[in-house]
Every structure is written in C-alpha cells, then in structure tokens.
Amino acid sequence: YHTPELTPGSEVPECAIAVDVLRATTTIATALNAGAEAVQVFSDLDKLMKVSEEWQPDKRLRAGERGGSTVAGCDLGNSPLDCTPEVVKGKRLFLTTTNGTRALKRVQDASIVLAAALINRAAVVEYVLSQQPETVWIVGSGWEGSYSLEDTVCAGAIAHSLVTQLNCPLNELAGNDEVIAAIALYRQWQDNLLEMFHHASHGQRLLRLNCHEDLKYCSQTDILDVLPIQTEAGVLIKKV
Ligand code: MLT
C-alpha cells in the first residue's frame, strides 16, 4: 500500500490498483458500469480540454473537479450519481480531479492498472487473484499529497479480501507495515463505512458541499461487478 508521495517514480509494480473512494474511482467504476465507452484521466485541465477538443462533441463528456466542486466549463463534476446510463452511455468521459486522476497517471506505466473503490472491490480482487501478479501496489490518492482515511480503509478492504481468499499468513503477503495497518483499519470500520466517511476530512469537505448522497453511495461494498482497466496510458475501459 502506497500513498502517491511514497511512490518512487522509477519503480513500477506489475499491478497497480489506484484508489480514490471519495470519489474519483467510484465515479470511474460507475460511469463504465453505466455504459461509458471509456474514461480518460488527466492531471491537468488544459490538457483535458485540448485532447477532448479532438473528440466528436456528442461522444464526449468533460468532467472536472477541484476542491470537491465542479470546474466551470465542464459538463459534469465528480459525482458518481451523475453517471447514469442516460448521461454517459456510449460516451468517453474526460475526467480530471484533485487527487484521484493524478494517482492513476502516476502508476500508468504498470503492466496492469486498475481503478478500485468499495463499490467494485470484489471485481478487482477476483481479477487480481486470477492474474496472480508478482507485485501489487494499492495506491491511495490521499488529499494533495497527504494521508486519507477513506482510501486507506478501502485499500484495507482489498487487502483483507486478498489475504482471506488466498488463505495465506499476512506476513507472507504484506510488503510493508502500511498494508497491515490498512487491513486493521478496515476491520475496525467495515460495518460502519458511512460513519467512517463522516470522520474523514474529505468526507467532511463533501458534507459541507451537500454531497450526503454521494457519501452514502460511495460507502457501499461490492455492489457493482465492474473492473476498470487501463488499455493505454490514462484510458480505462470496462474489462469484459
Ligand atoms: C479527488 O480526486 O480528489 C476526489 O475525487 C475529490 C472529489 O471528491 O471530487
């Protein structure tokens, strides 16, 4: 388990799982599940505008978030609840967010890049177990370089499920102390994930922005059977 600032630039794992449970990776999973053709992620808004300009207008949606709020000039912000089939079906979502899309860009050179949230945890775990990669990094997005409770708990949810299903001692699988701590945090909060969001600083930021329903949605575990997987740098599709 690594937060982005701990990710050494030159080192690349075989499999990188990016996590931004509030809300970017929840939004990505939801959009792909609702029939979006792909989600293309950007660290930078100007680059997003430039690349999406070359796309057919009726086949694209620009989604931008900074500080939890929608960026002016975009079609959408970063609420997963906006990603209904009516809105996203057949379209490419061009997405930039404060932290989540940046975490995905940081790990884009791994052989396997996945986007995980609580809502699609089981699908991610099932895929990792089927591929048996030698090294797996679970990369929490955090907030502007700092630690995030909700991403750590989601990383713990993934690691807990891997450890349980492999039926293997934790010390044989965990590459560092962070993953052991993440599993412990998940085990503490697993029955109260919404409450945990209410304690987290970004959860509180979203509550101030009246995103109560987003928090409820993001706190559900294993509700979508969708695996967002990178096919080319920064482009994720639903694995079929
Ligand atoms: C991010 O990338 O920092 C988040 O997804 C922020 C948000 O909740 O929109």
Tab-separated table of C-alpha atoms and ligand atoms in Angstrom:
chain	number	residue	atom	x	y	z
A	1	TYR	CA	0.000	0.000	0.000
A	2	HIS	CA	1.470	3.355	-1.007
A	3	THR	CA	0.238	6.907	-0.918
A	4	PRO	CA	1.308	8.786	-4.079
A	5	GLU	CA	4.109	10.741	-2.437
A	6	LEU	CA	5.645	7.417	-1.357
A	7	THR	CA	5.557	6.017	-4.864
A	8	PRO	CA	9.104	6.013	-6.225
A	9	GLY	CA	8.964	7.391	-9.784
A	10	SER	CA	11.388	4.892	-11.258
A	11	GLU	CA	9.861	1.766	-9.733
A	12	VAL	CA	6.798	0.152	-11.273
A	13	PRO	CA	4.818	-2.780	-9.866
A	14	GLU	CA	3.343	-5.464	-12.103
A	15	CYS	CA	-0.135	-4.448	-10.962
A	16	ALA	CA	-1.185	-1.037	-9.633
A	17	ILE	CA	-4.604	-0.517	-8.073
A	18	ALA	CA	-5.484	3.174	-7.762
A	19	VAL	CA	-7.985	4.070	-5.037
A	20	ASP	CA	-9.902	7.311	-4.586
A	21	VAL	CA	-13.026	6.115	-2.877
A	22	LEU	CA	-14.279	9.725	-2.374
A	23	ARG	CA	-14.917	9.967	-5.264
A	24	ALA	CA	-12.877	9.596	-8.471
A	25	THR	CA	-12.505	5.824	-8.657
A	26	THR	CA	-16.125	5.364	-7.518
A	27	THR	CA	-17.138	7.691	-10.370
A	28	ILE	CA	-14.964	5.820	-12.890
A	29	ALA	CA	-16.441	2.440	-11.906
A	30	THR	CA	-19.978	3.847	-12.016
A	31	ALA	CA	-19.528	5.535	-15.408
A	32	LEU	CA	-18.103	2.382	-17.012
A	33	ASN	CA	-20.830	0.263	-15.451
A	34	ALA	CA	-23.420	2.647	-16.903
A	35	GLY	CA	-22.054	2.174	-20.417
A	36	ALA	CA	-19.442	4.916	-20.875
A	37	GLU	CA	-17.161	3.909	-23.773
A	38	ALA	CA	-14.071	4.759	-21.684
A	39	VAL	CA	-12.821	7.118	-19.013
A	40	GLN	CA	-9.713	9.110	-19.918
A	41	VAL	CA	-7.991	10.696	-16.941
A	42	PHE	CA	-5.906	13.863	-16.766
A	43	SER	CA	-3.872	15.627	-14.080
A	44	ASP	CA	-4.264	18.873	-15.894
A	45	LEU	CA	-7.437	20.671	-17.047
A	46	ASP	CA	-5.836	22.418	-20.040
A	47	LYS	CA	-4.594	19.099	-21.405
A	48	LEU	CA	-8.066	17.604	-20.911
A	49	MET	CA	-9.651	20.447	-22.878
A	50	LYS	CA	-7.110	20.122	-25.685
A	51	VAL	CA	-7.375	16.340	-26.077
A	52	SER	CA	-11.179	16.251	-25.759
A	53	GLU	CA	-11.491	19.018	-28.384
A	54	GLU	CA	-10.431	16.442	-30.977
A	55	TRP	CA	-13.294	14.148	-29.965
A	56	GLN	CA	-16.772	14.259	-31.541
A	57	PRO	CA	-18.831	16.616	-29.293
A	58	ASP	CA	-21.794	14.221	-28.961
A	59	LYS	CA	-19.446	11.384	-27.969
A	60	ARG	CA	-17.649	13.175	-25.143
A	61	LEU	CA	-18.310	14.469	-21.651
A	62	ARG	CA	-15.892	16.701	-19.813
A	63	ALA	CA	-15.857	16.164	-16.070
A	64	GLY	CA	-13.775	18.377	-13.818
A	65	GLU	CA	-13.421	18.664	-10.045
A	66	ARG	CA	-11.198	20.820	-7.871
A	67	GLY	CA	-11.578	21.008	-4.099
A	68	GLY	CA	-14.765	18.922	-4.323
A	69	SER	CA	-16.576	21.379	-6.620
A	70	THR	CA	-17.350	21.205	-10.343
A	71	VAL	CA	-14.933	23.090	-12.609
A	72	ALA	CA	-16.597	25.832	-14.682
A	73	GLY	CA	-16.875	24.941	-18.351
A	74	CYS	CA	-17.174	21.181	-17.739
A	75	ASP	CA	-20.329	19.133	-18.411
A	76	LEU	CA	-20.057	17.308	-15.086
A	77	GLY	CA	-18.230	17.409	-11.770
A	78	ASN	CA	-17.071	14.277	-10.000
A	79	SER	CA	-20.316	12.917	-8.578
A	80	PRO	CA	-20.836	9.222	-9.347
A	81	LEU	CA	-24.570	9.862	-9.070
A	82	ASP	CA	-24.458	11.949	-12.265
A	83	CYS	CA	-23.099	8.974	-14.215
A	84	THR	CA	-26.433	7.434	-15.208
A	85	PRO	CA	-26.824	5.435	-18.441
A	86	GLU	CA	-28.902	8.321	-19.888
A	87	VAL	CA	-25.959	10.681	-19.434
A	88	VAL	CA	-22.861	8.560	-20.125
A	89	LYS	CA	-23.849	5.651	-22.384
A	90	GLY	CA	-21.583	5.396	-25.450
A	91	LYS	CA	-19.574	8.460	-24.449
A	92	ARG	CA	-15.996	8.972	-23.384
A	93	LEU	CA	-15.655	10.675	-20.019
A	94	PHE	CA	-12.677	13.044	-19.950
A	95	LEU	CA	-12.014	13.379	-16.230
A	96	THR	CA	-9.729	15.491	-14.083
A	97	THR	CA	-9.945	15.571	-10.276
A	98	THR	CA	-7.848	16.989	-7.451
A	99	ASN	CA	-6.145	13.717	-6.488
A	100	GLY	CA	-7.647	10.540	-7.970
A	101	THR	CA	-6.859	11.096	-11.621
A	102	ARG	CA	-3.326	12.174	-10.631
A	103	ALA	CA	-2.794	8.905	-8.750
A	104	LEU	CA	-3.849	6.998	-11.868
A	105	LYS	CA	-1.424	8.992	-14.010
A	106	ARG	CA	1.417	8.258	-11.576
A	107	VAL	CA	1.033	4.494	-11.945
A	108	GLN	CA	0.181	4.403	-15.650
A	109	ASP	CA	3.402	2.529	-16.542
A	110	ALA	CA	2.494	-0.600	-14.564
A	111	SER	CA	1.618	-3.638	-16.736
A	112	ILE	CA	-1.823	-3.837	-15.130
A	113	VAL	CA	-3.556	-0.655	-13.931
A	114	LEU	CA	-6.937	-0.920	-12.211
A	115	ALA	CA	-9.263	1.609	-10.581
A	116	ALA	CA	-10.841	0.404	-7.347
A	117	ALA	CA	-13.387	1.697	-4.878
A	118	LEU	CA	-15.540	-0.002	-2.282
A	119	ILE	CA	-18.396	-0.440	-4.776
A	120	ASN	CA	-16.291	-2.673	-7.073
A	121	ARG	CA	-13.873	-4.178	-4.540
A	122	ALA	CA	-14.909	-7.802	-5.249
A	123	ALA	CA	-14.427	-7.441	-9.025
A	124	VAL	CA	-10.918	-6.040	-8.510
A	125	VAL	CA	-9.953	-8.760	-6.045
A	126	GLU	CA	-11.298	-11.513	-8.314
A	127	TYR	CA	-9.223	-10.196	-11.227
A	128	VAL	CA	-6.032	-9.911	-9.175
A	129	LEU	CA	-6.489	-13.467	-7.917
A	130	SER	CA	-6.987	-14.720	-11.480
A	131	GLN	CA	-3.808	-12.972	-12.741
A	132	GLN	CA	-1.527	-13.691	-9.758
A	133	PRO	CA	0.802	-10.704	-10.377
A	134	GLU	CA	4.106	-10.851	-8.547
A	135	THR	CA	3.833	-7.346	-7.077
A	136	VAL	CA	0.653	-5.422	-6.368
A	137	TRP	CA	0.590	-1.820	-5.216
A	138	ILE	CA	-2.602	-0.410	-3.806
A	139	VAL	CA	-2.181	3.317	-4.291
A	140	GLY	CA	-4.352	5.587	-2.178
A	141	SER	CA	-4.877	9.021	-3.727
A	142	GLY	CA	-4.934	10.936	-0.449
A	143	TRP	CA	-5.572	14.664	-0.426
A	144	GLU	CA	-2.969	16.930	-2.021
A	145	GLY	CA	-0.143	14.607	-1.008
A	146	SER	CA	-1.370	13.790	2.468
A	147	TYR	CA	-2.907	10.731	4.082
A	148	SER	CA	-6.561	9.863	3.585
A	149	LEU	CA	-8.540	7.703	5.995
A	150	GLU	CA	-11.101	6.542	3.439
A	151	ASP	CA	-8.527	5.487	0.834
A	152	THR	CA	-6.586	3.596	3.483
A	153	VAL	CA	-9.732	1.782	4.618
A	154	CYS	CA	-10.594	0.888	1.001
A	155	ALA	CA	-7.027	-0.351	0.437
A	156	GLY	CA	-7.504	-2.420	3.590
A	157	ALA	CA	-10.792	-3.808	2.232
A	158	ILE	CA	-8.986	-5.001	-0.901
A	159	ALA	CA	-6.007	-6.423	1.009
A	160	HIS	CA	-8.275	-8.095	3.586
A	161	SER	CA	-10.180	-9.869	0.832
A	162	LEU	CA	-6.970	-10.973	-0.937
A	163	VAL	CA	-5.482	-12.325	2.297
A	164	THR	CA	-8.714	-14.102	3.238
A	165	GLN	CA	-9.208	-15.719	-0.160
A	166	LEU	CA	-5.574	-16.763	-0.516
A	167	ASN	CA	-5.757	-18.162	2.996
A	168	CYS	CA	-2.161	-17.188	3.484
A	169	PRO	CA	-0.437	-15.666	6.562
A	170	LEU	CA	-0.469	-11.879	6.394
A	171	ASN	CA	3.291	-11.584	6.812
A	172	GLU	CA	3.825	-13.668	3.657
A	173	LEU	CA	1.736	-11.324	1.529
A	174	ALA	CA	2.149	-7.860	3.002
A	175	GLY	CA	5.079	-5.937	1.543
A	176	ASN	CA	5.089	-3.248	4.223
A	177	ASP	CA	3.575	-2.147	7.520
A	178	GLU	CA	1.130	0.217	5.788
A	179	VAL	CA	-0.889	-2.639	4.331
A	180	ILE	CA	-1.137	-4.348	7.725
A	181	ALA	CA	-2.363	-1.089	9.252
A	182	ALA	CA	-4.840	-0.608	6.388
A	183	ILE	CA	-6.315	-4.080	6.982
A	184	ALA	CA	-6.674	-3.329	10.693
A	185	LEU	CA	-8.472	-0.053	9.920
A	186	TYR	CA	-10.829	-1.790	7.507
A	187	ARG	CA	-11.630	-4.478	10.071
A	188	GLN	CA	-12.442	-1.760	12.594
A	189	TRP	CA	-14.764	0.197	10.261
A	190	GLN	CA	-16.174	-2.442	7.919
A	191	ASP	CA	-19.677	-2.316	9.415
A	192	ASN	CA	-19.685	1.492	9.720
A	193	LEU	CA	-18.153	2.743	6.499
A	194	LEU	CA	-20.520	5.696	6.162
A	195	GLU	CA	-19.710	6.767	9.709
A	196	MET	CA	-16.003	6.485	8.885
A	197	PHE	CA	-16.539	8.866	5.918
A	198	HIS	CA	-18.157	11.336	8.316
A	199	HIS	CA	-14.948	11.341	10.399
A	200	ALA	CA	-12.632	11.725	7.402
A	201	SER	CA	-11.521	15.228	6.422
A	202	HIS	CA	-12.565	14.840	2.774
A	203	GLY	CA	-15.868	13.305	3.878
A	204	GLN	CA	-16.435	16.440	5.938
A	205	ARG	CA	-15.492	18.632	2.969
A	206	LEU	CA	-18.059	16.827	0.804
A	207	LEU	CA	-20.715	17.139	3.528
A	208	ARG	CA	-20.117	20.909	3.577
A	209	LEU	CA	-20.774	20.803	-0.185
A	210	ASN	CA	-24.075	18.943	0.463
A	211	CYS	CA	-22.858	15.677	-1.038
A	212	HIS	CA	-24.600	13.464	1.538
A	213	GLU	CA	-25.988	11.127	-1.112
A	214	ASP	CA	-22.553	10.725	-2.694
A	215	LEU	CA	-21.130	9.600	0.631
A	216	LYS	CA	-23.911	7.051	1.080
A	217	TYR	CA	-23.390	5.682	-2.417
A	218	CYS	CA	-19.583	5.512	-2.105
A	219	SER	CA	-19.822	3.649	1.231
A	220	GLN	CA	-21.469	0.565	-0.304
A	221	THR	CA	-19.263	-2.500	-0.741
A	222	ASP	CA	-19.237	-4.921	-3.703
A	223	ILE	CA	-22.378	-3.578	-5.410
A	224	LEU	CA	-21.023	-3.288	-8.983
A	225	ASP	CA	-19.415	-6.074	-10.961
A	226	VAL	CA	-17.205	-3.774	-12.999
A	227	LEU	CA	-13.447	-3.798	-13.494
A	228	PRO	CA	-11.962	-0.531	-14.804
A	229	ILE	CA	-8.690	-1.476	-16.508
A	230	GLN	CA	-6.191	0.678	-18.377
A	231	THR	CA	-5.759	-0.117	-22.088
A	232	GLU	CA	-3.462	2.771	-22.998
A	233	ALA	CA	-1.873	5.410	-20.778
A	234	GLY	CA	-4.640	7.175	-18.871
A	235	VAL	CA	-7.523	5.386	-20.655
A	236	LEU	CA	-9.667	2.952	-18.682
A	237	ILE	CA	-12.358	0.694	-20.076
A	238	LYS	CA	-14.686	-1.900	-18.558
A	239	LYS	CA	-12.980	-5.301	-18.776
A	240	VAL	CA	-15.326	-7.807	-20.394
B	1	MLT	C1	-10.192	13.726	-5.854
B	1	MLT	O1	-9.718	13.303	-6.912
B	1	MLT	O2	-9.523	14.379	-5.065
B	1	MLT	C2	-11.600	13.449	-5.442
B	1	MLT	O3	-12.200	12.530	-6.209
B	1	MLT	C3	-12.320	14.663	-4.988
B	1	MLT	C4	-13.822	14.590	-5.042
B	1	MLT	O4	-14.461	14.123	-4.105
B	1	MLT	O5	-14.414	15.028	-6.026
